[in-house]
């Protein structure tokens, strides 16, 4: 017996969003079936482009960003690639920050270049000077603030304003700030990407990405791109991020306060050469950050006084509260290591030293500072010949 229609229409009210799973969406008539694509970009025609669970999350994120539309994708990286693939073609010129998320740079340099896109990396602290790089075929600028790992602050407002005048699209990876601190769409950017994996999910247990926008045409194009590239976001993962969003403001607030306290403490330690964190007054990007961003941020980086590799091993291997791991934005504090070679291979390098990146979670700061204090003592001991 085909009871596919009989289960629908039951009412169940809960504070928690329903998890709707589907590959197949069923239709009431042949006419509905034949015309199913006309339901895009908002409606439901096949599981790839989302179920009510995904739509609910998309509405929530669009609201947070101050935008009209949103598309969720399986990861932050898939959101970045989908946003670029939706609009950039062979023969176009694409500007990518030299400090943008590593996998986006690799995608641009190793894939898009092969497809005939003129990929150009620009200085991560660019401002008005970026206009020198514009060409008649410049299609899009990929921005990220602050830069991944190295934390340079570009002047997003200035760059977006110049790009608009030339009809160049702008895509901002806003994951570090989250819309609680900065809203790229309100600053005039065309597309705002978030790795919902980070602050939105908040518990290091889900991968998801989001692209938000105001323009209806972009929305239609991206929904179609999602379908063609097969970028479905799992309804369970959408549920987890919806749940994460409920506590985002309190997590953001506490993690940011703790991060600032720890960053200030680190800045006073003799073995710390530099703390890279735009929230600190003597950071190179502080003025722009202060002008455009609300306080916050749980992620910052460190450059230590030069020492041999064994000193970094001693630092990391002595950590007890910080887990060693990439990703960030969750309730547990993390430490990650970026060797000097990464910088040496990059245009516009920030340093010739390795970089340590810390993500501050929800733990009390006392034990975290003790942990870092001990790790720095180990570092100093192994720095000596
Ligand atoms: C983590 C991250 C991404 C990628 O997100 P995933 O969900 O891990 O693919 C993109 N941009 C920034 C700034 C990130 O930190």
mmCIF file of C-alpha atoms and ligand atoms in Angstrom:
data_model
loop_
_atom_site.group_PDB
_atom_site.id
_atom_site.type_symbol
_atom_site.label_atom_id
_atom_site.label_comp_id
_atom_site.label_asym_id
_atom_site.label_seq_id
_atom_site.Cartn_x
_atom_site.Cartn_y
_atom_site.Cartn_z
ATOM 1 C CA UNK A 1 0.000 0.000 0.000
ATOM 2 C CA UNK A 2 1.238 3.445 -0.808
ATOM 3 C CA UNK A 3 0.631 5.476 2.375
ATOM 4 C CA UNK A 4 3.038 8.240 1.389
ATOM 5 C CA UNK A 5 0.273 10.821 1.573
ATOM 6 C CA UNK A 6 -1.515 9.687 4.701
ATOM 7 C CA UNK A 7 1.197 10.668 7.248
ATOM 8 C CA UNK A 8 1.062 14.355 6.423
ATOM 9 C CA UNK A 9 -0.990 17.019 8.055
ATOM 10 C CA UNK A 10 -0.577 15.847 11.648
ATOM 11 C CA UNK A 11 -0.049 18.718 14.065
ATOM 12 C CA UNK A 12 2.758 18.541 16.569
ATOM 13 C CA UNK A 13 3.917 21.623 18.376
ATOM 14 C CA UNK A 14 7.320 21.881 20.011
ATOM 15 C CA UNK A 15 9.832 24.573 20.822
ATOM 16 C CA UNK A 16 12.384 22.606 18.898
ATOM 17 C CA UNK A 17 12.526 22.621 15.081
ATOM 18 C CA UNK A 18 11.506 19.468 13.256
ATOM 19 C CA UNK A 19 14.120 17.456 11.399
ATOM 20 C CA UNK A 20 12.662 16.790 7.957
ATOM 21 C CA UNK A 21 14.572 14.242 5.925
ATOM 22 C CA UNK A 22 14.042 13.731 2.218
ATOM 23 C CA UNK A 23 15.658 12.782 -0.986
ATOM 24 C CA UNK A 24 12.256 12.567 -2.683
ATOM 25 C CA UNK A 25 9.657 15.272 -2.469
ATOM 26 C CA UNK A 26 6.219 14.046 -3.581
ATOM 27 C CA UNK A 27 3.720 16.019 -5.647
ATOM 28 C CA UNK A 28 -0.064 16.224 -5.736
ATOM 29 C CA UNK A 29 -0.424 16.054 -9.503
ATOM 30 C CA UNK A 30 1.423 15.481 -12.740
ATOM 31 C CA UNK A 31 1.297 19.195 -13.380
ATOM 32 C CA UNK A 32 3.024 19.903 -10.038
ATOM 33 C CA UNK A 33 5.672 17.299 -10.816
ATOM 34 C CA UNK A 34 6.415 18.573 -14.304
ATOM 35 C CA UNK A 35 6.746 22.139 -13.059
ATOM 36 C CA UNK A 36 8.674 21.316 -9.892
ATOM 37 C CA UNK A 37 11.748 23.405 -10.762
ATOM 38 C CA UNK A 38 9.569 26.491 -10.723
ATOM 39 C CA UNK A 39 9.376 26.074 -6.963
ATOM 40 C CA UNK A 40 13.016 27.103 -6.693
ATOM 41 C CA UNK A 41 14.683 29.018 -5.121
ATOM 42 C CA UNK A 42 12.471 28.911 -1.992
ATOM 43 C CA UNK A 43 10.201 25.896 -2.442
ATOM 44 C CA UNK A 44 10.885 22.183 -2.280
ATOM 45 C CA UNK A 45 11.479 20.013 -5.310
ATOM 46 C CA UNK A 46 14.247 17.582 -4.327
ATOM 47 C CA UNK A 47 16.230 16.966 -1.131
ATOM 48 C CA UNK A 48 19.430 18.549 -2.499
ATOM 49 C CA UNK A 49 18.014 22.070 -2.304
ATOM 50 C CA UNK A 50 16.685 21.601 1.229
ATOM 51 C CA UNK A 51 13.762 20.638 3.402
ATOM 52 C CA UNK A 52 11.855 22.799 5.941
ATOM 53 C CA UNK A 53 14.703 22.235 8.437
ATOM 54 C CA UNK A 54 17.222 23.851 6.093
ATOM 55 C CA UNK A 55 14.807 26.691 5.268
ATOM 56 C CA UNK A 56 14.301 27.452 8.936
ATOM 57 C CA UNK A 57 18.067 27.702 9.441
ATOM 58 C CA UNK A 58 18.456 29.780 6.280
ATOM 59 C CA UNK A 59 15.857 32.253 7.535
ATOM 60 C CA UNK A 60 17.543 32.454 10.939
ATOM 61 C CA UNK A 61 20.971 33.133 9.419
ATOM 62 C CA UNK A 62 19.631 35.657 6.878
ATOM 63 C CA UNK A 63 18.012 37.531 9.787
ATOM 64 C CA UNK A 64 21.224 37.537 11.781
ATOM 65 C CA UNK A 65 23.182 38.866 8.804
ATOM 66 C CA UNK A 66 20.639 41.568 8.047
ATOM 67 C CA UNK A 67 20.110 39.925 4.640
ATOM 68 C CA UNK A 68 17.110 38.716 2.618
ATOM 69 C CA UNK A 69 18.241 35.232 1.615
ATOM 70 C CA UNK A 70 20.573 32.475 2.690
ATOM 71 C CA UNK A 71 21.702 29.119 1.332
ATOM 72 C CA UNK A 72 23.193 26.524 3.642
ATOM 73 C CA UNK A 73 25.828 24.116 2.363
ATOM 74 C CA UNK A 74 27.645 21.094 3.845
ATOM 75 C CA UNK A 75 30.679 23.033 5.149
ATOM 76 C CA UNK A 76 32.246 26.472 5.286
ATOM 77 C CA UNK A 77 34.606 25.488 2.492
ATOM 78 C CA UNK A 78 31.702 24.292 0.321
ATOM 79 C CA UNK A 79 29.998 27.664 0.913
ATOM 80 C CA UNK A 80 33.138 29.503 -0.274
ATOM 81 C CA UNK A 81 33.490 27.282 -3.363
ATOM 82 C CA UNK A 82 29.766 27.431 -4.193
ATOM 83 C CA UNK A 83 29.777 31.227 -3.935
ATOM 84 C CA UNK A 84 32.726 31.481 -6.334
ATOM 85 C CA UNK A 85 31.528 28.754 -8.747
ATOM 86 C CA UNK A 86 28.126 30.421 -8.991
ATOM 87 C CA UNK A 87 29.565 33.522 -10.638
ATOM 88 C CA UNK A 88 33.184 33.116 -11.797
ATOM 89 C CA UNK A 89 34.008 31.648 -15.210
ATOM 90 C CA UNK A 90 37.103 31.070 -17.357
ATOM 91 C CA UNK A 91 38.457 34.394 -18.596
ATOM 92 C CA UNK A 92 37.390 36.233 -15.447
ATOM 93 C CA UNK A 93 39.848 37.867 -13.063
ATOM 94 C CA UNK A 94 39.428 36.838 -9.417
ATOM 95 C CA UNK A 95 41.049 38.673 -6.494
ATOM 96 C CA UNK A 96 41.683 36.537 -3.409
ATOM 97 C CA UNK A 97 43.252 37.697 -0.139
ATOM 98 C CA UNK A 98 46.641 36.089 0.472
ATOM 99 C CA UNK A 99 45.413 35.380 4.024
ATOM 100 C CA UNK A 100 42.077 33.861 3.082
ATOM 101 C CA UNK A 101 41.073 30.403 4.283
ATOM 102 C CA UNK A 102 43.737 28.002 2.990
ATOM 103 C CA UNK A 103 41.453 25.631 1.107
ATOM 104 C CA UNK A 104 39.865 28.563 -0.786
ATOM 105 C CA UNK A 105 43.329 29.681 -1.901
ATOM 106 C CA UNK A 106 44.201 26.165 -3.007
ATOM 107 C CA UNK A 107 40.883 25.869 -4.865
ATOM 108 C CA UNK A 108 41.541 29.182 -6.625
ATOM 109 C CA UNK A 109 45.164 28.474 -7.477
ATOM 110 C CA UNK A 110 45.037 24.775 -8.329
ATOM 111 C CA UNK A 111 41.547 24.414 -9.818
ATOM 112 C CA UNK A 112 40.234 27.772 -11.042
ATOM 113 C CA UNK A 113 43.552 28.692 -12.678
ATOM 114 C CA UNK A 114 43.391 25.425 -14.620
ATOM 115 C CA UNK A 115 39.878 26.414 -15.732
ATOM 116 C CA UNK A 116 41.234 29.657 -17.169
ATOM 117 C CA UNK A 117 40.404 32.036 -14.320
ATOM 118 C CA UNK A 118 43.021 34.762 -13.758
ATOM 119 C CA UNK A 119 43.567 34.293 -10.020
ATOM 120 C CA UNK A 120 45.489 37.055 -8.226
ATOM 121 C CA UNK A 121 46.363 37.116 -4.526
ATOM 122 C CA UNK A 122 46.291 40.569 -2.906
ATOM 123 C CA UNK A 123 47.724 41.936 0.351
ATOM 124 C CA UNK A 124 45.537 40.862 3.307
ATOM 125 C CA UNK A 125 45.593 44.377 4.820
ATOM 126 C CA UNK A 126 44.462 46.022 1.576
ATOM 127 C CA UNK A 127 42.314 49.137 1.532
ATOM 128 C CA UNK A 128 41.636 51.687 -1.219
ATOM 129 C CA UNK A 129 44.888 50.664 -2.879
ATOM 130 C CA UNK A 130 43.162 47.516 -4.132
ATOM 131 C CA UNK A 131 41.711 49.559 -7.013
ATOM 132 C CA UNK A 132 45.143 49.371 -8.688
ATOM 133 C CA UNK A 133 44.498 45.662 -9.228
ATOM 134 C CA UNK A 134 41.111 46.044 -10.939
ATOM 135 C CA UNK A 135 40.963 44.897 -14.548
ATOM 136 C CA UNK A 136 38.103 45.167 -17.047
ATOM 137 C CA UNK A 137 37.416 41.439 -16.460
ATOM 138 C CA UNK A 138 37.593 41.496 -12.640
ATOM 139 C CA UNK A 139 34.516 39.541 -11.581
ATOM 140 C CA UNK A 140 34.817 39.037 -7.843
ATOM 141 C CA UNK A 141 36.893 39.943 -4.777
ATOM 142 C CA UNK A 142 37.109 37.316 -2.028
ATOM 143 C CA UNK A 143 37.629 39.044 1.317
ATOM 144 C CA UNK A 144 38.241 37.742 4.788
ATOM 145 C CA UNK A 145 38.688 39.778 7.965
ATOM 146 C CA UNK A 146 40.837 39.338 9.837
ATOM 147 C CA UNK A 147 43.104 37.082 7.769
ATOM 148 C CA UNK A 148 43.148 33.375 8.574
ATOM 149 C CA UNK A 149 45.948 32.689 11.110
ATOM 150 C CA UNK A 150 47.807 35.983 10.513
ATOM 151 C CA UNK A 151 44.904 38.309 11.464
ATOM 152 C CA UNK A 152 45.558 41.252 9.125
ATOM 153 C CA UNK A 153 42.565 43.624 8.840
ATOM 154 C CA UNK A 154 41.547 44.721 5.333
ATOM 155 C CA UNK A 155 39.404 47.836 5.009
ATOM 156 C CA UNK A 156 36.235 46.029 3.930
ATOM 157 C CA UNK A 157 34.137 49.196 3.703
ATOM 158 C CA UNK A 158 36.613 50.917 1.376
ATOM 159 C CA UNK A 159 37.104 47.834 -0.816
ATOM 160 C CA UNK A 160 33.373 47.108 -1.118
ATOM 161 C CA UNK A 161 32.609 50.740 -2.030
ATOM 162 C CA UNK A 162 35.242 50.737 -4.814
ATOM 163 C CA UNK A 163 34.113 47.368 -6.125
ATOM 164 C CA UNK A 164 30.456 48.448 -6.325
ATOM 165 C CA UNK A 165 31.400 51.393 -8.522
ATOM 166 C CA UNK A 166 33.004 48.975 -11.007
ATOM 167 C CA UNK A 167 30.234 46.325 -10.704
ATOM 168 C CA UNK A 168 32.729 43.865 -9.213
ATOM 169 C CA UNK A 169 31.121 41.346 -6.858
ATOM 170 C CA UNK A 170 32.404 41.073 -3.290
ATOM 171 C CA UNK A 171 32.258 37.983 -1.098
ATOM 172 C CA UNK A 172 33.221 38.329 2.560
ATOM 173 C CA UNK A 173 34.142 35.370 4.760
ATOM 174 C CA UNK A 174 32.796 36.720 8.065
ATOM 175 C CA UNK A 175 33.367 33.610 10.173
ATOM 176 C CA UNK A 176 35.835 35.222 12.616
ATOM 177 C CA UNK A 177 33.522 38.091 13.586
ATOM 178 C CA UNK A 178 30.111 36.477 13.143
ATOM 179 C CA UNK A 179 27.193 38.820 12.413
ATOM 180 C CA UNK A 180 27.111 39.708 16.118
ATOM 181 C CA UNK A 181 30.221 41.829 15.544
ATOM 182 C CA UNK A 182 30.044 42.747 11.846
ATOM 183 C CA UNK A 183 27.466 42.553 9.065
ATOM 184 C CA UNK A 184 29.171 42.574 5.655
ATOM 185 C CA UNK A 185 25.843 42.867 3.776
ATOM 186 C CA UNK A 186 25.035 46.108 5.600
ATOM 187 C CA UNK A 187 28.508 47.332 4.610
ATOM 188 C CA UNK A 188 27.510 46.711 0.980
ATOM 189 C CA UNK A 189 29.066 43.300 0.275
ATOM 190 C CA UNK A 190 27.170 41.098 -2.198
ATOM 191 C CA UNK A 191 27.725 37.769 -0.466
ATOM 192 C CA UNK A 192 28.497 36.952 3.155
ATOM 193 C CA UNK A 193 29.893 33.511 3.929
ATOM 194 C CA UNK A 194 30.024 31.919 7.367
ATOM 195 C CA UNK A 195 31.576 28.627 8.392
ATOM 196 C CA UNK A 196 28.657 27.657 10.667
ATOM 197 C CA UNK A 197 31.014 24.896 11.797
ATOM 198 C CA UNK A 198 32.636 27.476 14.081
ATOM 199 C CA UNK A 199 30.715 29.934 16.271
ATOM 200 C CA UNK A 200 27.202 29.097 14.991
ATOM 201 C CA UNK A 201 27.414 25.377 15.789
ATOM 202 C CA UNK A 202 29.682 26.117 18.727
ATOM 203 C CA UNK A 203 30.353 22.577 19.942
ATOM 204 C CA UNK A 204 32.966 21.175 17.500
ATOM 205 C CA UNK A 205 30.553 18.463 16.361
ATOM 206 C CA UNK A 206 29.105 19.686 13.069
ATOM 207 C CA UNK A 207 30.256 20.999 9.685
ATOM 208 C CA UNK A 208 28.044 23.493 7.877
ATOM 209 C CA UNK A 209 28.338 26.628 5.767
ATOM 210 C CA UNK A 210 26.087 29.535 4.846
ATOM 211 C CA UNK A 211 25.978 32.127 2.073
ATOM 212 C CA UNK A 212 23.759 35.158 2.792
ATOM 213 C CA UNK A 213 22.737 37.911 0.395
ATOM 214 C CA UNK A 214 20.117 40.522 -0.483
ATOM 215 C CA UNK A 215 19.932 40.209 -4.264
ATOM 216 C CA UNK A 216 17.179 37.914 -5.643
ATOM 217 C CA UNK A 217 19.164 37.144 -8.783
ATOM 218 C CA UNK A 218 22.148 35.950 -6.787
ATOM 219 C CA UNK A 219 19.813 33.851 -4.668
ATOM 220 C CA UNK A 220 18.362 32.072 -7.697
ATOM 221 C CA UNK A 221 21.802 31.493 -9.193
ATOM 222 C CA UNK A 222 23.204 30.096 -5.960
ATOM 223 C CA UNK A 223 20.234 27.794 -5.323
ATOM 224 C CA UNK A 224 20.756 26.401 -8.812
ATOM 225 C CA UNK A 225 24.521 26.111 -8.211
ATOM 226 C CA UNK A 226 23.820 24.229 -4.993
ATOM 227 C CA UNK A 227 21.667 21.793 -6.924
ATOM 228 C CA UNK A 228 24.139 21.309 -9.789
ATOM 229 C CA UNK A 229 27.166 20.844 -7.532
ATOM 230 C CA UNK A 230 25.167 18.592 -5.200
ATOM 231 C CA UNK A 231 25.809 20.717 -2.097
ATOM 232 C CA UNK A 232 23.099 19.420 0.222
ATOM 233 C CA UNK A 233 23.252 20.315 3.917
ATOM 234 C CA UNK A 234 22.120 17.461 6.168
ATOM 235 C CA UNK A 235 18.859 18.188 8.045
ATOM 236 C CA UNK A 236 20.407 16.814 11.266
ATOM 237 C CA UNK A 237 23.330 19.200 10.890
ATOM 238 C CA UNK A 238 20.911 22.073 10.224
ATOM 239 C CA UNK A 239 19.142 21.118 13.443
ATOM 240 C CA UNK A 240 22.414 21.194 15.399
ATOM 241 C CA UNK A 241 23.260 24.646 14.069
ATOM 242 C CA UNK A 242 19.729 25.903 14.830
ATOM 243 C CA UNK A 243 20.285 24.717 18.381
ATOM 244 C CA UNK A 244 23.725 26.336 18.454
ATOM 245 C CA UNK A 245 22.266 29.674 17.372
ATOM 246 C CA UNK A 246 20.038 29.730 20.467
ATOM 247 C CA UNK A 247 23.102 30.173 22.685
ATOM 248 C CA UNK A 248 25.334 32.045 20.219
ATOM 249 C CA UNK A 249 25.080 35.477 21.893
ATOM 250 C CA UNK A 250 25.963 34.202 25.393
ATOM 251 C CA UNK A 251 28.756 31.977 24.128
ATOM 252 C CA UNK A 252 30.087 34.773 21.959
ATOM 253 C CA UNK A 253 30.053 37.244 24.817
ATOM 254 C CA UNK A 254 31.766 34.973 27.356
ATOM 255 C CA UNK A 255 34.320 33.506 24.953
ATOM 256 C CA UNK A 256 35.202 37.005 23.723
ATOM 257 C CA UNK A 257 35.725 38.337 27.256
ATOM 258 C CA UNK A 258 37.878 35.358 28.144
ATOM 259 C CA UNK A 259 39.867 35.656 24.907
ATOM 260 C CA UNK A 260 40.614 39.323 25.547
ATOM 261 C CA UNK A 261 41.774 38.605 29.089
ATOM 262 C CA UNK A 262 44.066 35.788 27.938
ATOM 263 C CA UNK A 263 45.407 37.785 24.973
ATOM 264 C CA UNK A 264 46.229 40.721 27.275
ATOM 265 C CA UNK A 265 48.008 38.393 29.688
ATOM 266 C CA UNK A 266 49.995 36.823 26.830
ATOM 267 C CA UNK A 267 51.006 40.248 25.486
ATOM 268 C CA UNK A 268 52.835 40.849 28.782
ATOM 269 C CA UNK A 269 54.878 37.622 28.702
ATOM 270 C CA UNK A 270 58.601 37.989 27.810
ATOM 271 C CA UNK A 271 58.670 34.953 25.498
ATOM 272 C CA UNK A 272 55.732 36.310 23.457
ATOM 273 C CA UNK A 273 57.005 38.533 20.652
ATOM 274 C CA UNK A 274 53.625 39.536 19.250
ATOM 275 C CA UNK A 275 49.934 38.817 19.829
ATOM 276 C CA UNK A 276 47.957 39.040 16.586
ATOM 277 C CA UNK A 277 44.468 40.146 17.645
ATOM 278 C CA UNK A 278 42.747 43.245 16.232
ATOM 279 C CA UNK A 279 40.943 43.753 19.563
ATOM 280 C CA UNK A 280 44.275 44.732 21.189
ATOM 281 C CA UNK A 281 45.036 48.475 20.936
ATOM 282 C CA UNK A 282 48.552 48.090 19.515
ATOM 283 C CA UNK A 283 47.535 45.577 16.811
ATOM 284 C CA UNK A 284 48.143 46.855 13.266
ATOM 285 C CA UNK A 285 44.454 46.354 12.378
ATOM 286 C CA UNK A 286 42.994 47.833 15.577
ATOM 287 C CA UNK A 287 41.862 51.186 14.113
ATOM 288 C CA UNK A 288 39.812 49.587 11.314
ATOM 289 C CA UNK A 289 38.488 46.907 13.659
ATOM 290 C CA UNK A 290 37.392 49.541 16.165
ATOM 291 C CA UNK A 291 35.723 51.647 13.486
ATOM 292 C CA UNK A 292 33.703 48.791 11.947
ATOM 293 C CA UNK A 293 33.386 45.928 14.441
ATOM 294 C CA UNK A 294 31.596 45.459 17.728
ATOM 295 C CA UNK A 295 33.853 44.034 20.435
ATOM 296 C CA UNK A 296 34.424 40.313 20.416
ATOM 297 C CA UNK A 297 36.335 37.440 18.904
ATOM 298 C CA UNK A 298 37.574 34.234 20.503
ATOM 299 C CA UNK A 299 40.389 33.474 18.058
ATOM 300 C CA UNK A 300 43.852 35.044 17.994
ATOM 301 C CA UNK A 301 47.432 34.143 17.163
ATOM 302 C CA UNK A 302 50.875 34.407 18.747
ATOM 303 C CA UNK A 303 54.401 34.815 17.503
ATOM 304 C CA UNK A 304 56.941 33.738 20.117
ATOM 305 C CA UNK A 305 60.581 34.812 20.482
ATOM 306 C CA UNK A 306 62.612 32.777 17.972
ATOM 307 C CA UNK A 307 63.516 29.275 19.153
ATOM 308 C CA UNK A 308 64.266 25.867 17.633
ATOM 309 C CA UNK A 309 61.440 23.464 16.688
ATOM 310 C CA UNK A 310 61.914 21.404 19.843
ATOM 311 C CA UNK A 311 60.730 24.398 21.906
ATOM 312 C CA UNK A 312 57.373 24.407 20.038
ATOM 313 C CA UNK A 313 57.038 20.676 20.647
ATOM 314 C CA UNK A 314 57.642 21.319 24.363
ATOM 315 C CA UNK A 315 54.981 24.076 24.363
ATOM 316 C CA UNK A 316 52.299 21.958 22.713
ATOM 317 C CA UNK A 317 53.094 18.675 24.420
ATOM 318 C CA UNK A 318 52.827 20.275 27.871
ATOM 319 C CA UNK A 319 49.300 21.656 27.317
ATOM 320 C CA UNK A 320 46.708 20.073 29.623
ATOM 321 C CA UNK A 321 43.567 22.231 29.194
ATOM 322 C CA UNK A 322 44.013 23.336 25.596
ATOM 323 C CA UNK A 323 43.432 20.508 23.141
ATOM 324 C CA UNK A 324 45.676 20.486 20.069
ATOM 325 C CA UNK A 325 43.475 20.839 17.021
ATOM 326 C CA UNK A 326 42.414 22.937 14.066
ATOM 327 C CA UNK A 327 38.945 24.453 13.682
ATOM 328 C CA UNK A 328 37.725 26.809 16.406
ATOM 329 C CA UNK A 329 34.721 28.632 17.875
ATOM 330 C CA UNK A 330 33.586 25.751 20.107
ATOM 331 C CA UNK A 331 33.173 25.644 23.871
ATOM 332 C CA UNK A 332 36.549 23.878 24.360
ATOM 333 C CA UNK A 333 39.781 25.816 23.990
ATOM 334 C CA UNK A 334 42.115 24.740 21.186
ATOM 335 C CA UNK A 335 45.689 25.405 20.143
ATOM 336 C CA UNK A 336 46.973 24.988 16.585
ATOM 337 C CA UNK A 337 50.451 25.290 15.048
ATOM 338 C CA UNK A 338 51.375 26.854 11.696
ATOM 339 C CA UNK A 339 55.016 26.295 10.659
ATOM 340 C CA UNK A 340 57.163 29.095 9.261
ATOM 341 C CA UNK A 341 57.143 27.476 5.805
ATOM 342 C CA UNK A 342 53.451 28.358 5.390
ATOM 343 C CA UNK A 343 54.344 32.039 5.579
ATOM 344 C CA UNK A 344 57.448 31.689 3.408
ATOM 345 C CA UNK A 345 55.318 30.240 0.602
ATOM 346 C CA UNK A 346 52.763 33.049 0.784
ATOM 347 C CA UNK A 347 52.860 36.396 -1.001
ATOM 348 C CA UNK A 348 52.887 39.309 1.483
ATOM 349 C CA UNK A 349 54.188 37.143 4.371
ATOM 350 C CA UNK A 350 53.595 38.519 7.864
ATOM 351 C CA UNK A 351 56.537 36.848 9.596
ATOM 352 C CA UNK A 352 59.345 34.333 9.129
ATOM 353 C CA UNK A 353 58.448 32.687 12.454
ATOM 354 C CA UNK A 354 55.946 29.885 13.193
ATOM 355 C CA UNK A 355 52.521 30.993 14.432
ATOM 356 C CA UNK A 356 50.456 29.546 17.281
ATOM 357 C CA UNK A 357 46.688 30.076 17.075
ATOM 358 C CA UNK A 358 44.435 29.849 20.110
ATOM 359 C CA UNK A 359 40.668 29.467 20.162
ATOM 360 C CA UNK A 360 39.257 30.333 23.573
ATOM 361 C CA UNK A 361 36.263 28.321 24.745
ATOM 362 C CA UNK A 362 33.925 28.626 27.717
ATOM 363 C CA UNK A 363 36.268 27.321 30.430
ATOM 364 C CA UNK A 364 37.270 29.594 33.339
ATOM 365 C CA UNK A 365 40.347 31.656 32.405
ATOM 366 C CA UNK A 366 42.444 30.750 35.494
ATOM 367 C CA UNK A 367 43.298 27.183 34.448
ATOM 368 C CA UNK A 368 43.796 28.263 30.816
ATOM 369 C CA UNK A 369 46.318 30.931 31.837
ATOM 370 C CA UNK A 370 48.083 28.435 34.136
ATOM 371 C CA UNK A 371 48.235 26.024 31.201
ATOM 372 C CA UNK A 372 49.789 28.668 28.908
ATOM 373 C CA UNK A 373 52.134 29.850 31.644
ATOM 374 C CA UNK A 374 53.459 26.331 32.055
ATOM 375 C CA UNK A 375 53.701 25.810 28.277
ATOM 376 C CA UNK A 376 55.682 29.055 27.886
ATOM 377 C CA UNK A 377 58.039 27.976 30.699
ATOM 378 C CA UNK A 378 58.639 24.697 28.832
ATOM 379 C CA UNK A 379 59.170 26.662 25.619
ATOM 380 C CA UNK A 380 61.798 28.880 27.266
ATOM 381 C CA UNK A 381 63.593 25.925 28.805
ATOM 382 C CA UNK A 382 63.861 24.195 25.403
ATOM 383 C CA UNK A 383 64.749 27.435 23.604
ATOM 384 C CA UNK A 384 68.131 27.497 25.350
ATOM 385 C CA UNK A 385 70.976 25.653 23.617
HETATM 386 C C1 LIG B 1 36.901 26.930 9.233
HETATM 387 C C2 LIG B 1 36.809 28.044 8.308
HETATM 388 C C3 LIG B 1 36.289 27.854 7.027
HETATM 389 C C4 LIG B 1 35.871 26.486 6.517
HETATM 390 O O1 LIG B 1 34.851 25.933 7.257
HETATM 391 P P1 LIG B 1 34.605 24.331 7.258
HETATM 392 O O2 LIG B 1 33.211 24.193 7.724
HETATM 393 O O3 LIG B 1 35.619 23.763 8.203
HETATM 394 O O4 LIG B 1 34.804 23.866 5.869
HETATM 395 C C5 LIG B 1 36.190 28.944 6.201
HETATM 396 N N1 LIG B 1 36.584 30.162 6.604
HETATM 397 C C6 LIG B 1 37.079 30.384 7.828
HETATM 398 C C7 LIG B 1 37.467 31.764 8.208
HETATM 399 C C8 LIG B 1 37.220 29.334 8.714
HETATM 400 O O5 LIG B 1 37.745 29.555 9.923
#
